[in-house]
Amino acid sequence: MATLSVIGTPIGNLEDITLRALRVMAAADLILCEDTRVTRKLLERHGLKKPTLSYHAHSKLSRVDEITAALRAGQNLVLVSDAGTPGISDPGTALVAWLRREMAAQIKDGTLKIEAVPGPSALSAALSIAGVSCADFLFLGFLPHKKGRETLFREIAATERTVVFYESPHRVIKTLEALAGHLDPGRQVTICRELTKVFEEVVTATAEELLAYFGAHSDKVRGEFVVIVHPKV
Ligand code: SAM
C-alpha cells in the first residue's frame, strides 16, 4: 500500500513535532516540502536524513506525474509545509484534491491511503490561548491586498462571530487601521505574535489601542501574526 501522509510541523519551536510525525517521516521514501532548506533543518534537528522534493503549489497542480508515479509504485510520501499544517493557507490542497479524484479507485481498493498526521497550526495555537469563544468562528486565511478587501472589513464588522486571519508584519498596521475604521467601538481584537518562539506575545485591546501599542513599540511590528476579532457582545 502507498501512502501520502500530510504532516503538521512546528510553527517555531522545533520540538513541537509528534512522535508519530517523526516515525512516519523516518519511514518515508520521499518528503514533499515547500522549501527544502527549511524542512532539512527540522529533519536535522531530529536526526533524520531523507530525500526531499520541493512542492510549492497551493492551488495549481505541480509535479503531479512524479508524485503519482511514486504512489503507483507503492512508495510512502510525506507532504509538509514550512510551518504548521499543509493546506491551511499553505501548499498542498490542489494535490490532495487531485489525488482524491484521480486515484479514487486506488483509495477505494486500499492501495493508496491519504492520511493526516496532525500537528501544530498557528490557527489552533492562537485560538487555544486567546481565551476567545471559538465554538463558532470564521477563518479567513490571509486577507486580500486589494480586490474585495473593503467588503471583507465590512463583513468582519457586521458578523457576530469570532473572526480569525493570518497577517504579515508588513501589513498588520494597515489592517489594524482598517479594523479601527470599521469595528464597533469597544470591539476587542487579540493579536498573537511569534507563537511558540522566544518573543511570543498575546495582546488584547481595541484596534485603536493596538495601533497605539504598536506605534509605541515599533520593534514588535515583526514576526508572524494571527489576528482574532472577538465576537460582538
Ligand atoms: N499552514 C500554517 C499553519 O497551519 O499555521 C500557516 C501558513 S501561512 C503561509 C503563514 C502564516 O501563519 C504567517 O504569516 C502567520 O500569519 C501565521 N503564523 C505562522 N507561524 C506563526 C507563529 N509562530 N505565530 C503567529 N502566527 C504564525
Coordinates of N, CA and C and ligand atoms in Angstrom, one line a residue, residues 11-12 34 58 81 83-91 120-123 142 165-169 192-197 223-226, ligand 1:
I11 N 5.5 25.4 14.2 CA 5.4 26.8 13.8 C 6.4 27.7 14.4
G12 N 7.4 27.2 14.9 CA 8.5 28.0 15.5 C 9.4 27.1 16.3
E34 N 7.9 22.5 1.1 CA 7.7 23.9 0.5 C 9.1 24.4 0.1
H58 N -0.1 25.8 -4.2 CA -1.3 26.0 -3.3 C -2.5 25.5 -4.1
S81 N 4.7 21.5 5.0 CA 4.9 22.9 4.6 C 6.1 23.4 5.4
A83 N 5.9 25.5 7.8 CA 5.5 25.5 9.2 C 4.0 25.3 9.3
G84 N 3.6 24.5 10.3 CA 2.2 24.3 10.6 C 1.6 23.2 9.7
T85 N 0.3 23.3 9.4 CA -0.4 22.2 8.7 C -0.6 22.5 7.3
P86 N -0.1 21.6 6.4 CA -0.3 21.8 5.0 C -1.7 22.0 4.6
G87 N -2.0 22.9 3.6 CA -3.3 23.1 3.2 C -4.0 24.2 3.9
I88 N -3.5 24.6 5.1 CA -4.1 25.7 5.8 C -3.3 27.0 5.4
S89 N -3.8 27.7 4.4 CA -3.1 28.8 3.8 C -1.7 28.4 3.4
D90 N -1.5 27.2 3.0 CA -0.2 26.6 2.6 C -0.4 25.6 1.5
P91 N 0.7 25.3 0.8 CA 0.6 24.4 -0.3 C 0.0 23.0 0.0
P120 N 0.9 21.0 14.8 CA 0.6 22.4 15.1 C 0.0 23.1 13.9
S121 N -0.7 24.2 14.2 CA -1.2 25.2 13.3 C -1.3 26.5 14.0
A122 N -0.9 27.5 13.4 CA -0.9 28.9 14.0 C -2.4 29.2 14.4
L123 N -3.3 28.7 13.6 CA -4.8 28.9 13.8 C -5.2 28.3 15.2
F142 N -5.3 34.5 4.7 CA -4.7 35.9 4.5 C -5.8 36.7 3.9
F165 N -7.7 35.5 11.3 CA -7.0 35.5 10.0 C -5.5 35.7 10.3
Y166 N -4.7 35.4 9.2 CA -3.2 35.5 9.3 C -2.8 36.8 8.8
E167 N -1.7 37.4 9.3 CA -1.3 38.7 8.8 C 0.3 38.7 8.9
S168 N 0.8 39.5 8.0 CA 2.3 39.7 7.9 C 2.7 40.9 8.6
P169 N 3.9 41.1 9.0 CA 4.4 42.3 9.7 C 4.3 43.5 8.8
C192 N -1.9 37.6 18.3 CA -1.0 36.5 18.7 C 0.2 36.6 17.8
R193 N 1.4 36.9 18.4 CA 2.6 37.1 17.6 C 3.6 36.1 18.0
E194 N 4.3 35.6 17.0 CA 5.5 34.8 17.3 C 5.2 33.6 18.2
L195 N 4.1 32.9 17.9 CA 3.7 31.8 18.8 C 4.8 30.7 18.8
T196 N 5.0 30.2 20.0 CA 6.0 29.1 20.3 C 7.5 29.6 20.2
K197 N 7.7 30.9 19.9 CA 9.0 31.4 19.7 C 9.4 32.2 20.9
G223 N 7.8 39.7 12.8 CA 7.5 38.3 13.1 C 6.2 37.9 12.4
E224 N 5.5 36.9 13.0 CA 4.3 36.3 12.4 C 3.1 36.6 13.3
F225 N 2.0 36.9 12.7 CA 0.8 37.3 13.4 C -0.4 36.5 13.1
V226 N -1.2 36.3 14.1 CA -2.6 35.8 13.9 C -3.5 36.9 14.6
Ligands
SAM1 N1 -0.2 26.3 7.5 C1 0.3 27.1 8.5 C2 -0.5 26.8 9.8 O1 -1.1 25.8 9.8 O2 -0.3 27.5 10.8 C3 0.1 28.6 8.1 C4 0.9 29.0 7.0 S1 0.8 30.7 6.5 C5 1.7 30.6 5.0 C6 1.9 31.5 7.5 C7 1.1 32.5 8.4 O3 0.7 31.8 9.6 C8 2.0 33.6 8.9 O4 2.1 34.7 8.0 C9 1.3 34.0 10.2 O5 0.2 34.8 10.0 C10 0.8 32.6 10.7 N2 1.8 32.0 11.6 C11 2.7 31.0 11.3 N3 3.5 30.8 12.3 C12 3.1 31.6 13.3 C13 3.6 31.9 14.6 N4 4.6 31.2 15.1 N5 3.0 32.8 15.3 C14 2.0 33.5 14.8 N6 1.5 33.4 13.6 C15 2.1 32.4 12.8

